[in-house]
Amino acid sequence: MSDYGKDEKMLILKNGYMLDPSSGTEGYYDIMIDTEGGRIAKIVPRGALAADDTEIIDLNGQTVAPGLVDVHVHFRDPGFTHKEDIHTGAAAAAKGGFTSVVLMANTKPAVDNLETLAYVWNKGKETGIHVHTCANVTMGLQGKELTDMESLSGQGAAGFTDDGIPLVDETLLRAALQIAAKCGKPVSLHEENPAFIKNNGVNAGKAAAHYGIGGSPREAEISMVERDLRIAMEEEADLSIQHISTKEAVELVRQAKKKSSHIFAEATPHHFTLTEEAVIRHGTLAKMNPPLREEADRLAIIEGLRDGTIDMIATDHAPHSVAEKEKPLTEAPSGIIGLETALSLGIRELVDKGYLSMMELIGKMSLAPARLYHLDAGYLKEGGPADLVVFDPKKEWVVKEFASKAANSPFVGETLPGVVNYTICGGKVVYRG
């Protein structure tokens, strides 16, 4: 096996088992990449490409798929770069097989103005992957005054969100959805009504009882999801329910999707893998918003992924420092990192257990999120973007070292299937395993 040199104009990925969720094509193909143009030049059955003076990577039957797309990540830049920055976040993404990410906007300053939007865009261009960002719905995430959504959209904001803080004001949300629909951009919402929550990050059930705290009840999510689905359908605006955590919310989305094509939902790997038992075992390393809930909720999320109710998998990659996570449970920040373990957890929990095919998993981690955010990503086609991930779904690895600045993960020490060996973005190898 050989890597191509910087001066090569063409690269052939030979003997790979290709999965393309856009066309449904799978099988053994050779892929020729124009490394200067950053596009796929040819896709042909294996053995049919001439290889004279062309650098070759022999994949030996490994899986080759579109580069993964994560539309819910926190790179903490600007303002909280002791946790993560755009460069280290991009490195974590590439290591996990992601070639496109959409950043959340709860930075400091927030992405509620054109200057901060330009800062994130320009810094993202310095990385080897495609870094997009949402802008805020409200100024300073205060939920009181809308940002200039049209100007932010015109300057490249991929969508709008106040992720981390719910939009309590119904009138403001309706106005935001109207503007977003006009701009052709999605609004993604964090669905937890603070009026119900005594202690965030921990389910108001067995886990909260274990720690002797009030916790966050399921009603906090259910009430917001019910309201926001209704408003989005009335306004015919694209709405994404972020990191869904309850079986009731899954069912609400399921019924709404029967009435409207504007409703979308995402699930995190931790919500389809873990329950509140993990918070009892791991403490702050399993504290997150919304919290891990019960086994019935976990299974409902998996069923939602299986039947198409939940369109996509997104990590909610949320890095924090060791010192922050070492605080008492009620004081430590919520969230875990997820970019480097997402594909493996999808393989272990969804594919290997028979809930999804590998093609379906890749579709939910590439094509579906790309379509919602109107990104040129998530498919393999001649003339299409040369953004690919090459991985061995059977080979195992131990979770212990991260490209991220952070290591706040309850999966540290676990052995997982699915080793990413190459991530290729814009025709360039940006990660080698």
Short mmCIF file of C-alpha atoms in Angstrom, two decimals:
data_model
loop_
_atom_site.label_atom_id
_atom_site.label_comp_id
_atom_site.label_asym_id
_atom_site.label_seq_id
_atom_site.Cartn_x
_atom_site.Cartn_y
_atom_site.Cartn_z
CA MET A 1 0.00 0.00 0.00
CA SER A 2 1.35 3.45 -0.86
CA ASP A 3 0.28 7.04 -0.32
CA TYR A 4 0.43 9.53 -3.14
CA GLY A 5 2.89 12.39 -3.23
CA LYS A 6 1.96 16.05 -3.12
CA ASP A 7 2.84 16.56 -6.79
CA GLU A 8 0.62 13.78 -8.13
CA LYS A 9 -2.41 14.93 -10.10
CA MET A 10 -4.33 11.68 -9.95
CA LEU A 11 -4.90 9.12 -7.23
CA ILE A 12 -6.55 5.73 -7.63
CA LEU A 13 -8.30 4.01 -4.76
CA LYS A 14 -8.14 0.38 -5.85
CA ASN A 15 -10.06 -2.67 -4.63
CA GLY A 16 -12.41 -0.81 -2.32
CA TYR A 17 -15.93 -1.90 -1.45
CA MET A 18 -17.85 1.25 -2.36
CA LEU A 19 -21.07 2.40 -0.72
CA ASP A 20 -22.95 5.32 -2.28
CA PRO A 21 -26.18 6.14 -0.42
CA SER A 22 -27.27 8.59 -3.11
CA SER A 23 -27.55 6.01 -5.92
CA GLY A 24 -27.73 2.90 -3.77
CA THR A 25 -24.66 1.54 -5.56
CA GLU A 26 -22.43 -0.85 -3.69
CA GLY A 27 -19.73 -3.26 -4.72
CA TYR A 28 -16.06 -3.42 -5.62
CA TYR A 29 -14.99 -0.37 -7.58
CA ASP A 30 -11.85 1.57 -8.38
CA ILE A 31 -12.07 5.31 -7.93
CA MET A 32 -9.83 7.82 -9.70
CA ILE A 33 -9.48 11.17 -7.97
CA ASP A 34 -8.32 14.44 -9.51
CA THR A 35 -6.25 15.69 -6.59
CA GLU A 36 -5.82 19.18 -8.05
CA GLY A 37 -9.46 19.73 -8.89
CA GLY A 38 -10.71 17.95 -5.80
CA ARG A 39 -13.29 15.94 -7.74
CA ILE A 40 -13.86 12.31 -8.59
CA ALA A 41 -12.67 11.66 -12.14
CA LYS A 42 -13.82 8.07 -12.67
CA ILE A 43 -15.62 5.25 -10.89
CA VAL A 44 -15.34 1.89 -12.62
CA PRO A 45 -15.56 -1.80 -11.67
CA ARG A 46 -12.32 -2.85 -10.04
CA GLY A 47 -9.47 -3.70 -12.35
CA ALA A 48 -10.72 -1.51 -15.21
CA LEU A 49 -8.57 1.57 -14.58
CA ALA A 50 -5.20 2.06 -16.23
CA ALA A 51 -2.64 2.90 -13.60
CA ASP A 52 0.41 4.15 -15.53
CA ASP A 53 2.12 7.06 -13.77
CA THR A 54 -0.71 7.27 -11.28
CA GLU A 55 -0.34 6.82 -7.56
CA ILE A 56 -2.40 3.96 -6.16
CA ILE A 57 -3.74 3.09 -2.74
CA ASP A 58 -4.77 -0.54 -2.64
CA LEU A 59 -7.69 -0.73 -0.20
CA ASN A 60 -7.69 -4.53 -0.07
CA GLY A 61 -11.47 -4.73 0.24
CA GLN A 62 -11.92 -1.99 2.84
CA THR A 63 -15.12 0.02 2.71
CA VAL A 64 -15.01 3.33 0.86
CA ALA A 65 -17.89 5.74 1.35
CA PRO A 66 -18.69 9.45 1.11
CA GLY A 67 -16.91 11.51 3.72
CA LEU A 68 -19.11 11.72 6.80
CA VAL A 69 -21.07 14.90 7.53
CA ASP A 70 -21.75 16.08 11.09
CA VAL A 71 -24.19 18.99 11.32
CA HIS A 72 -23.96 19.43 15.10
CA VAL A 73 -20.53 20.08 16.55
CA HIS A 74 -18.97 22.55 18.99
CA PHE A 75 -15.43 23.68 18.21
CA ARG A 76 -15.53 26.36 20.98
CA ASP A 77 -13.80 28.93 18.79
CA PRO A 78 -13.87 31.88 19.42
CA GLY A 79 -13.92 32.27 23.16
CA PHE A 80 -13.38 28.84 24.70
CA THR A 81 -10.30 27.54 22.94
CA HIS A 82 -8.95 25.89 26.08
CA LYS A 83 -11.59 23.24 25.34
CA GLU A 84 -11.18 22.99 21.54
CA ASP A 85 -10.41 25.20 18.57
CA ILE A 86 -11.29 25.01 14.91
CA HIS A 87 -8.00 23.32 13.98
CA THR A 88 -8.12 20.62 16.68
CA GLY A 89 -11.82 20.09 16.09
CA ALA A 90 -11.18 19.61 12.39
CA ALA A 91 -8.40 17.13 13.19
CA ALA A 92 -10.80 15.15 15.37
CA ALA A 93 -13.36 15.21 12.58
CA ALA A 94 -10.87 13.94 10.01
CA LYS A 95 -9.75 11.15 12.35
CA GLY A 96 -13.38 10.09 12.68
CA GLY A 97 -13.96 10.05 8.91
CA PHE A 98 -15.79 13.38 8.69
CA THR A 99 -15.07 15.71 5.77
CA SER A 100 -17.82 18.27 6.47
CA VAL A 101 -19.02 19.72 9.74
CA VAL A 102 -21.52 22.40 10.73
CA LEU A 103 -20.55 24.30 13.86
CA MET A 104 -22.97 25.48 16.50
CA ALA A 105 -22.93 29.18 17.27
CA ASN A 106 -22.77 29.36 21.08
CA THR A 107 -19.28 30.83 21.08
CA LYS A 108 -18.00 34.03 22.69
CA PRO A 109 -18.62 36.28 20.90
CA ALA A 110 -21.61 34.39 19.53
CA VAL A 111 -22.09 34.04 15.79
CA ASP A 112 -24.76 36.71 15.80
CA ASN A 113 -22.82 39.15 13.61
CA LEU A 114 -21.00 39.16 10.28
CA GLU A 115 -17.55 39.70 11.83
CA THR A 116 -17.65 36.54 13.94
CA LEU A 117 -19.19 34.60 11.06
CA ALA A 118 -16.27 35.66 8.83
CA TYR A 119 -13.76 34.72 11.54
CA VAL A 120 -15.13 31.18 11.75
CA TRP A 121 -15.35 30.82 7.97
CA ASN A 122 -11.79 32.03 7.40
CA LYS A 123 -10.31 29.88 10.14
CA GLY A 124 -12.24 26.88 8.84
CA LYS A 125 -10.61 27.33 5.43
CA GLU A 126 -7.21 26.78 7.06
CA THR A 127 -8.16 23.20 7.96
CA GLY A 128 -8.17 20.22 5.64
CA ILE A 129 -11.95 19.70 5.85
CA HIS A 130 -15.08 21.66 5.01
CA VAL A 131 -16.01 23.74 8.05
CA HIS A 132 -19.44 25.35 7.88
CA THR A 133 -21.21 27.17 10.67
CA CYS A 134 -24.68 28.07 11.80
CA ALA A 135 -25.50 31.56 12.99
CA ASN A 136 -27.56 32.38 16.04
CA VAL A 137 -31.29 32.86 15.95
CA THR A 138 -31.18 35.54 18.65
CA MET A 139 -28.64 38.17 19.63
CA GLY A 140 -26.27 36.84 22.25
CA LEU A 141 -28.42 33.71 22.61
CA GLN A 142 -30.65 35.77 24.89
CA GLY A 143 -33.92 34.77 23.24
CA LYS A 144 -35.09 38.38 23.04
CA GLU A 145 -34.08 39.87 19.68
CA LEU A 146 -33.58 38.17 16.33
CA THR A 147 -30.24 38.42 14.58
CA ASP A 148 -30.07 39.83 11.06
CA MET A 149 -30.77 36.37 9.73
CA GLU A 150 -30.99 37.43 6.09
CA SER A 151 -27.56 39.09 6.11
CA LEU A 152 -26.01 36.16 7.96
CA SER A 153 -27.55 33.73 5.48
CA GLY A 154 -26.26 35.78 2.58
CA GLN A 155 -22.74 35.62 4.00
CA GLY A 156 -22.74 31.86 4.29
CA ALA A 157 -24.45 30.79 7.49
CA ALA A 158 -25.50 27.19 6.91
CA GLY A 159 -28.53 27.44 9.18
CA PHE A 160 -29.72 28.96 12.42
CA THR A 161 -29.68 27.76 16.02
CA ASP A 162 -29.34 28.89 19.61
CA ASP A 163 -28.23 25.37 20.48
CA GLY A 164 -27.77 24.90 24.18
CA ILE A 165 -30.57 27.33 24.94
CA PRO A 166 -34.19 26.69 23.93
CA LEU A 167 -36.28 29.36 22.23
CA VAL A 168 -38.99 29.90 24.82
CA ASP A 169 -40.67 32.87 23.12
CA GLU A 170 -43.19 31.39 20.68
CA THR A 171 -43.68 34.65 18.76
CA LEU A 172 -39.93 35.02 18.27
CA LEU A 173 -39.59 31.44 17.08
CA ARG A 174 -42.39 31.90 14.56
CA ALA A 175 -40.73 35.01 13.16
CA ALA A 176 -37.38 33.21 12.95
CA LEU A 177 -38.92 30.28 11.08
CA GLN A 178 -40.54 32.66 8.61
CA ILE A 179 -37.23 34.35 7.83
CA ALA A 180 -35.32 31.07 7.67
CA ALA A 181 -37.87 29.68 5.22
CA LYS A 182 -37.40 32.76 3.06
CA CYS A 183 -33.63 32.22 3.17
CA GLY A 184 -33.96 28.51 2.41
CA LYS A 185 -32.04 27.56 5.56
CA PRO A 186 -32.99 25.15 8.37
CA VAL A 187 -33.53 26.06 11.99
CA SER A 188 -32.26 23.49 14.49
CA LEU A 189 -33.58 23.58 18.02
CA HIS A 190 -32.44 22.45 21.43
CA GLU A 191 -35.67 21.16 22.94
CA GLU A 192 -35.58 21.47 26.74
CA ASN A 193 -38.02 23.73 28.54
CA PRO A 194 -36.10 25.16 31.51
CA ALA A 195 -39.33 25.56 33.49
CA PHE A 196 -39.34 21.78 34.06
CA ILE A 197 -35.66 21.33 34.93
CA LYS A 198 -34.19 21.33 38.45
CA ASN A 199 -30.72 20.00 37.50
CA ASN A 200 -29.76 19.71 33.86
CA GLY A 201 -27.76 16.90 32.32
CA VAL A 202 -29.22 14.06 34.38
CA ASN A 203 -32.51 12.25 33.77
CA ALA A 204 -35.16 12.82 36.41
CA GLY A 205 -35.38 9.13 37.19
CA LYS A 206 -32.98 6.51 38.49
CA ALA A 207 -29.87 8.62 37.85
CA ALA A 208 -31.22 11.72 39.58
CA ALA A 209 -32.39 9.61 42.51
CA HIS A 210 -28.94 8.02 42.77
CA TYR A 211 -27.36 11.46 43.17
CA GLY A 212 -30.18 12.89 45.27
CA ILE A 213 -31.00 15.69 42.81
CA GLY A 214 -34.09 16.74 40.85
CA GLY A 215 -32.72 16.21 37.35
CA SER A 216 -34.30 16.93 33.98
CA PRO A 217 -37.65 15.25 33.29
CA ARG A 218 -38.76 14.00 29.90
CA GLU A 219 -41.59 16.56 29.88
CA ALA A 220 -38.99 19.28 29.32
CA GLU A 221 -38.30 17.85 25.86
CA ILE A 222 -41.78 16.63 25.00
CA SER A 223 -43.47 19.97 25.60
CA MET A 224 -41.02 21.91 23.42
CA VAL A 225 -41.01 19.38 20.60
CA GLU A 226 -44.81 19.34 20.48
CA ARG A 227 -44.99 23.15 20.28
CA ASP A 228 -42.19 23.61 17.78
CA LEU A 229 -43.37 20.94 15.37
CA ARG A 230 -46.76 22.65 15.26
CA ILE A 231 -45.27 26.07 14.51
CA ALA A 232 -42.86 24.74 11.88
CA MET A 233 -45.66 22.95 10.05
CA GLU A 234 -47.80 26.07 10.12
CA GLU A 235 -44.94 28.16 8.71
CA GLU A 236 -43.73 25.48 6.27
CA ALA A 237 -40.18 25.99 7.49
CA ASP A 238 -37.42 23.37 7.70
CA LEU A 239 -37.01 22.42 11.34
CA SER A 240 -34.53 19.97 12.82
CA ILE A 241 -35.15 18.54 16.27
CA GLN A 242 -31.69 18.24 17.79
CA HIS A 243 -30.34 15.28 19.78
CA ILE A 244 -33.73 13.67 20.42
CA SER A 245 -33.84 11.77 23.72
CA THR A 246 -37.36 10.58 24.55
CA LYS A 247 -39.66 7.99 23.04
CA GLU A 248 -42.53 10.48 23.14
CA ALA A 249 -40.58 13.03 21.09
CA VAL A 250 -39.71 10.34 18.54
CA GLU A 251 -43.40 9.57 18.13
CA LEU A 252 -44.28 13.25 17.82
CA VAL A 253 -41.75 13.59 15.01
CA ARG A 254 -43.04 10.41 13.38
CA GLN A 255 -46.58 11.78 13.24
CA ALA A 256 -45.45 15.24 12.10
CA LYS A 257 -43.44 13.81 9.21
CA LYS A 258 -46.63 12.21 7.90
CA LYS A 259 -48.08 15.71 7.50
CA SER A 260 -45.08 17.76 6.47
CA SER A 261 -41.86 17.42 4.47
CA HIS A 262 -40.25 20.18 6.53
CA ILE A 263 -39.65 18.13 9.69
CA PHE A 264 -36.27 16.55 10.46
CA ALA A 265 -34.62 15.01 13.50
CA GLU A 266 -31.16 13.98 14.60
CA ALA A 267 -29.95 11.38 17.09
CA THR A 268 -26.55 11.21 18.76
CA PRO A 269 -24.49 8.05 19.10
CA HIS A 270 -24.62 8.37 22.88
CA HIS A 271 -28.41 8.51 22.94
CA PHE A 272 -28.76 5.33 20.86
CA THR A 273 -25.99 3.60 22.82
CA LEU A 274 -26.32 4.56 26.50
CA THR A 275 -28.98 5.00 29.17
CA GLU A 276 -29.03 6.86 32.49
CA GLU A 277 -27.18 3.89 33.99
CA ALA A 278 -24.06 5.37 32.35
CA VAL A 279 -24.38 8.50 34.48
CA ILE A 280 -24.34 6.36 37.61
CA ARG A 281 -21.18 4.58 36.34
CA HIS A 282 -19.32 7.49 34.76
CA GLY A 283 -20.61 10.57 36.56
CA THR A 284 -19.88 13.83 34.75
CA LEU A 285 -18.43 12.01 31.74
CA ALA A 286 -21.98 10.92 30.92
CA LYS A 287 -23.68 14.18 31.84
CA MET A 288 -25.24 15.82 28.80
CA ASN A 289 -28.14 17.92 27.59
CA PRO A 290 -30.62 16.45 26.94
CA PRO A 291 -29.74 13.67 29.37
CA LEU A 292 -29.38 9.97 28.76
CA ARG A 293 -32.74 8.44 29.59
CA GLU A 294 -34.26 4.96 29.90
CA GLU A 295 -33.83 1.78 27.85
CA ALA A 296 -37.28 2.26 26.29
CA ASP A 297 -36.14 5.68 25.03
CA ARG A 298 -32.91 4.28 23.62
CA LEU A 299 -34.80 1.58 21.74
CA ALA A 300 -37.34 4.11 20.46
CA ILE A 301 -34.49 6.20 19.05
CA ILE A 302 -33.08 3.15 17.30
CA GLU A 303 -36.53 2.35 15.87
CA GLY A 304 -36.79 5.97 14.73
CA LEU A 305 -33.50 5.61 12.90
CA ARG A 306 -34.61 2.31 11.44
CA ASP A 307 -37.97 3.51 10.08
CA GLY A 308 -36.77 6.92 8.87
CA THR A 309 -38.41 9.04 11.56
CA ILE A 310 -34.94 10.20 12.59
CA ASP A 311 -33.13 11.35 9.45
CA MET A 312 -29.57 11.70 10.60
CA ILE A 313 -26.91 10.95 13.15
CA ALA A 314 -25.07 13.95 14.61
CA THR A 315 -22.51 13.82 17.38
CA ASP A 316 -23.12 17.03 19.36
CA HIS A 317 -19.32 16.93 19.82
CA ALA A 318 -18.98 18.96 23.04
CA PRO A 319 -15.41 19.20 24.36
CA HIS A 320 -14.66 20.31 27.90
CA SER A 321 -11.44 20.45 29.92
CA VAL A 322 -10.49 17.88 32.52
CA ALA A 323 -10.79 20.48 35.28
CA GLU A 324 -14.32 21.35 34.23
CA LYS A 325 -15.46 17.74 34.17
CA GLU A 326 -13.84 17.07 37.55
CA LYS A 327 -16.25 19.47 39.25
CA PRO A 328 -19.19 18.08 41.25
CA LEU A 329 -21.97 16.64 39.10
CA THR A 330 -24.32 19.58 39.49
CA GLU A 331 -21.55 22.08 38.65
CA ALA A 332 -19.75 20.34 35.79
CA PRO A 333 -20.73 21.32 32.25
CA SER A 334 -22.81 18.96 30.15
CA GLY A 335 -21.59 17.25 26.99
CA ILE A 336 -19.15 14.72 25.62
CA ILE A 337 -16.89 14.54 22.59
CA GLY A 338 -18.08 12.28 19.78
CA LEU A 339 -16.43 12.80 16.39
CA GLU A 340 -13.81 10.09 16.79
CA THR A 341 -16.16 7.38 18.08
CA ALA A 342 -19.36 8.04 16.10
CA LEU A 343 -18.80 5.72 13.14
CA SER A 344 -17.67 2.88 15.39
CA LEU A 345 -20.68 3.23 17.67
CA GLY A 346 -22.96 3.26 14.65
CA ILE A 347 -21.38 0.04 13.42
CA ARG A 348 -21.53 -1.67 16.80
CA GLU A 349 -24.98 -0.57 17.93
CA LEU A 350 -26.89 -0.30 14.66
CA VAL A 351 -25.24 -2.38 11.93
CA ASP A 352 -23.77 -5.30 13.85
CA LYS A 353 -27.03 -5.66 15.81
CA GLY A 354 -29.11 -5.74 12.64
CA TYR A 355 -31.03 -2.48 12.93
CA LEU A 356 -29.46 -0.77 9.90
CA SER A 357 -27.48 -1.90 6.90
CA MET A 358 -24.06 -0.33 6.44
CA MET A 359 -25.49 1.62 3.51
CA GLU A 360 -28.26 3.00 5.70
CA LEU A 361 -25.80 3.98 8.42
CA ILE A 362 -23.60 5.82 5.94
CA GLY A 363 -26.66 7.57 4.51
CA LYS A 364 -27.65 8.88 7.93
CA MET A 365 -24.09 10.03 8.58
CA SER A 366 -23.47 11.70 5.22
CA LEU A 367 -26.20 12.14 2.61
CA ALA A 368 -29.14 13.00 4.89
CA PRO A 369 -27.39 15.76 6.89
CA ALA A 370 -25.82 17.15 3.71
CA ARG A 371 -29.24 17.42 2.07
CA LEU A 372 -30.80 19.24 5.02
CA TYR A 373 -28.02 21.84 5.02
CA HIS A 374 -27.73 21.99 1.21
CA LEU A 375 -24.09 20.87 1.22
CA ASP A 376 -22.34 19.39 -1.80
CA ALA A 377 -21.47 16.24 0.10
CA GLY A 378 -22.65 12.78 1.02
CA TYR A 379 -22.41 11.04 -2.35
CA LEU A 380 -19.90 9.39 -4.68
CA LYS A 381 -20.25 10.25 -8.36
CA GLU A 382 -18.02 11.06 -11.30
CA GLY A 383 -17.57 14.82 -11.21
CA GLY A 384 -18.68 14.91 -7.57
CA PRO A 385 -16.58 16.04 -4.63
CA ALA A 386 -13.59 13.87 -3.77
CA ASP A 387 -14.58 13.64 -0.12
CA LEU A 388 -14.30 10.05 1.06
CA VAL A 389 -13.73 7.89 4.09
CA VAL A 390 -11.99 4.51 3.93
CA PHE A 391 -12.54 2.21 6.89
CA ASP A 392 -12.38 -1.40 7.96
CA PRO A 393 -15.73 -2.20 9.62
CA LYS A 394 -14.44 -5.38 11.27
CA LYS A 395 -11.08 -4.26 12.61
CA GLU A 396 -11.16 -3.17 16.26
CA TRP A 397 -9.47 -0.35 18.16
CA VAL A 398 -9.28 0.81 21.76
CA VAL A 399 -10.57 4.28 22.65
CA LYS A 400 -7.68 5.97 24.43
CA GLU A 401 -6.08 8.82 22.49
CA PHE A 402 -7.88 11.69 20.77
CA ALA A 403 -7.02 14.27 18.14
CA SER A 404 -9.41 16.57 19.99
CA LYS A 405 -8.01 18.72 22.79
CA ALA A 406 -10.57 17.08 25.04
CA ALA A 407 -11.05 13.54 26.30
CA ASN A 408 -14.45 13.81 28.01
CA SER A 409 -15.95 10.57 26.78
CA PRO A 410 -17.61 7.69 28.64
CA PHE A 411 -16.25 5.36 25.96
CA VAL A 412 -12.59 5.67 26.96
CA GLY A 413 -11.10 2.21 27.37
CA GLU A 414 -13.74 0.45 25.27
CA THR A 415 -12.87 -1.70 22.26
CA LEU A 416 -14.89 -0.68 19.22
CA PRO A 417 -15.19 -1.98 15.65
CA GLY A 418 -14.52 0.20 12.63
CA VAL A 419 -11.07 1.62 12.03
CA VAL A 420 -10.78 4.70 9.81
CA ASN A 421 -7.66 4.34 7.69
CA TYR A 422 -8.04 7.25 5.28
CA THR A 423 -10.06 10.42 5.20
CA ILE A 424 -9.83 12.25 1.89
CA CYS A 425 -11.22 15.75 1.50
CA GLY A 426 -11.05 17.82 -1.66
CA GLY A 427 -8.90 15.09 -3.17
CA LYS A 428 -6.26 15.32 -0.44
CA VAL A 429 -5.55 12.75 2.24
CA VAL A 430 -6.25 14.64 5.47
CA TYR A 431 -6.00 11.66 7.80
CA ARG A 432 -4.09 8.36 7.66
CA GLY A 433 -4.81 5.71 10.24
#
